[in-house]
Amino acid sequence: MSEAAISIRNLVKEYAGEGQSPPKKALKGVSFDVPQGGVFGLLGPNGAGKSTLINILAGLVMKTSGEVSIWGHDIDRNQRNAKASIGIVPQEIVFDPFFTPFEVLENQGGMYGVPKALRRSEELLRAVHLADKRDAYARSLSGGMKRRLLIAKAMVHSPPILVLDEPTAGVDVELRRQLWELVGELNAEGVTVVLTTHYLEEAEELCERIAIINHGELITNKPTRELVGMMREKIIVLTVDQDIEIIPQSPAFLRCDKQGDRILEIAYNKDEITAGQVMGLIQDEGFRIKDVSTREADLEDVFVKLTSENNAI
Ligand code: ADP
Ligand code: MG
């Protein structure tokens, strides 16, 4: 068996276009491995192809070409074992509202052929902090409770890999914390976790390793430590007192772009230079600064940086 929990090679997905619309290539030949044991982040903006990739792992979407193996089992040649090795929490919450959490887990156990004696419904309810909701109707649960129940549901067959597709999209800060803790607990018990997110901060907090995809292509795949180091970038936006004819340049700037007749956007490394020094350099060019704002680098900035620096793999 290979070392990787999940191995993906040259994965391509082309959706047939509906009606007049042309076919859509959602994945354009993606290759990477998810190592065993950690928390792996698949990061990318909306429409990047994250759910497509996850749904291929889940057997819900047919790939166009490429190879995928899950816990050493090829998803085409050994579908049964591949499926048994993975639990998936989909992006959309779907439940039959008339079942109780306990019944939801028992039914799912039945679907996976887990013998009654080996079912862990009670234990899983405790693990996701829903023991006291055992017999409540699923429809009466809060959004957060439903998400936790979905995590338990994905774990009924005790897979070594748990995949969460945007577990915290649209949830409040409190619940996000709870879900993060739950992911940490499951991982501490030995479950390899893969999660997708479009929040850089979330991937940074939870994941040892981050792969970034955009427009169906893998942009990078690195230990979080390395990636975060590359993102020590900050952005300052300056409004000056005169039209900008020549864009000021300095080796201290990572980038300097004109955003309007009198607006400059400058990216710099916050470990190397301060905002005050950046402003000083602009003033040295003869500009007077009328207004200042700063922001942290976001995903878009990271893409610009990764693609412009040839760091892409
Ligand atoms: P993400 O989860 O990263 O937001 P998706 O995998 O959902 O991205 O979507 C990737 C691209 O594929 C998007 O352009 C989306 O519109 C398109 N897409 C997703 N599902 C379908 C589908 N069933 N039919 C056609 N196009 C789709
Ligand atoms: Mg998605």
mmCIF file of N, CA and C and ligand atoms in Angstrom, residues 51 91 165-166, ligand 2:
data_model
loop_
_atom_site.group_PDB
_atom_site.id
_atom_site.type_symbol
_atom_site.label_atom_id
_atom_site.label_comp_id
_atom_site.label_asym_id
_atom_site.label_seq_id
_atom_site.Cartn_x
_atom_site.Cartn_y
_atom_site.Cartn_z
ATOM 1 N N SER A 51 -15.343 21.245 -4.591
ATOM 2 C CA SER A 51 -16.431 20.277 -4.396
ATOM 3 C C SER A 51 -16.410 19.208 -5.477
ATOM 4 N N GLN A 91 -21.037 19.576 1.235
ATOM 5 C CA GLN A 91 -21.186 21.014 1.468
ATOM 6 C C GLN A 91 -22.626 21.370 1.847
ATOM 7 N N ASP A 165 -16.380 19.156 3.327
ATOM 8 C CA ASP A 165 -16.420 20.154 2.258
ATOM 9 C C ASP A 165 -17.011 21.451 2.802
ATOM 10 N N GLU A 166 -16.174 22.440 2.968
ATOM 11 C CA GLU A 166 -16.579 23.763 3.488
ATOM 12 C C GLU A 166 -17.388 23.647 4.775
HETATM 13 MG MG MG B 2 -17.737 23.860 -3.103
#
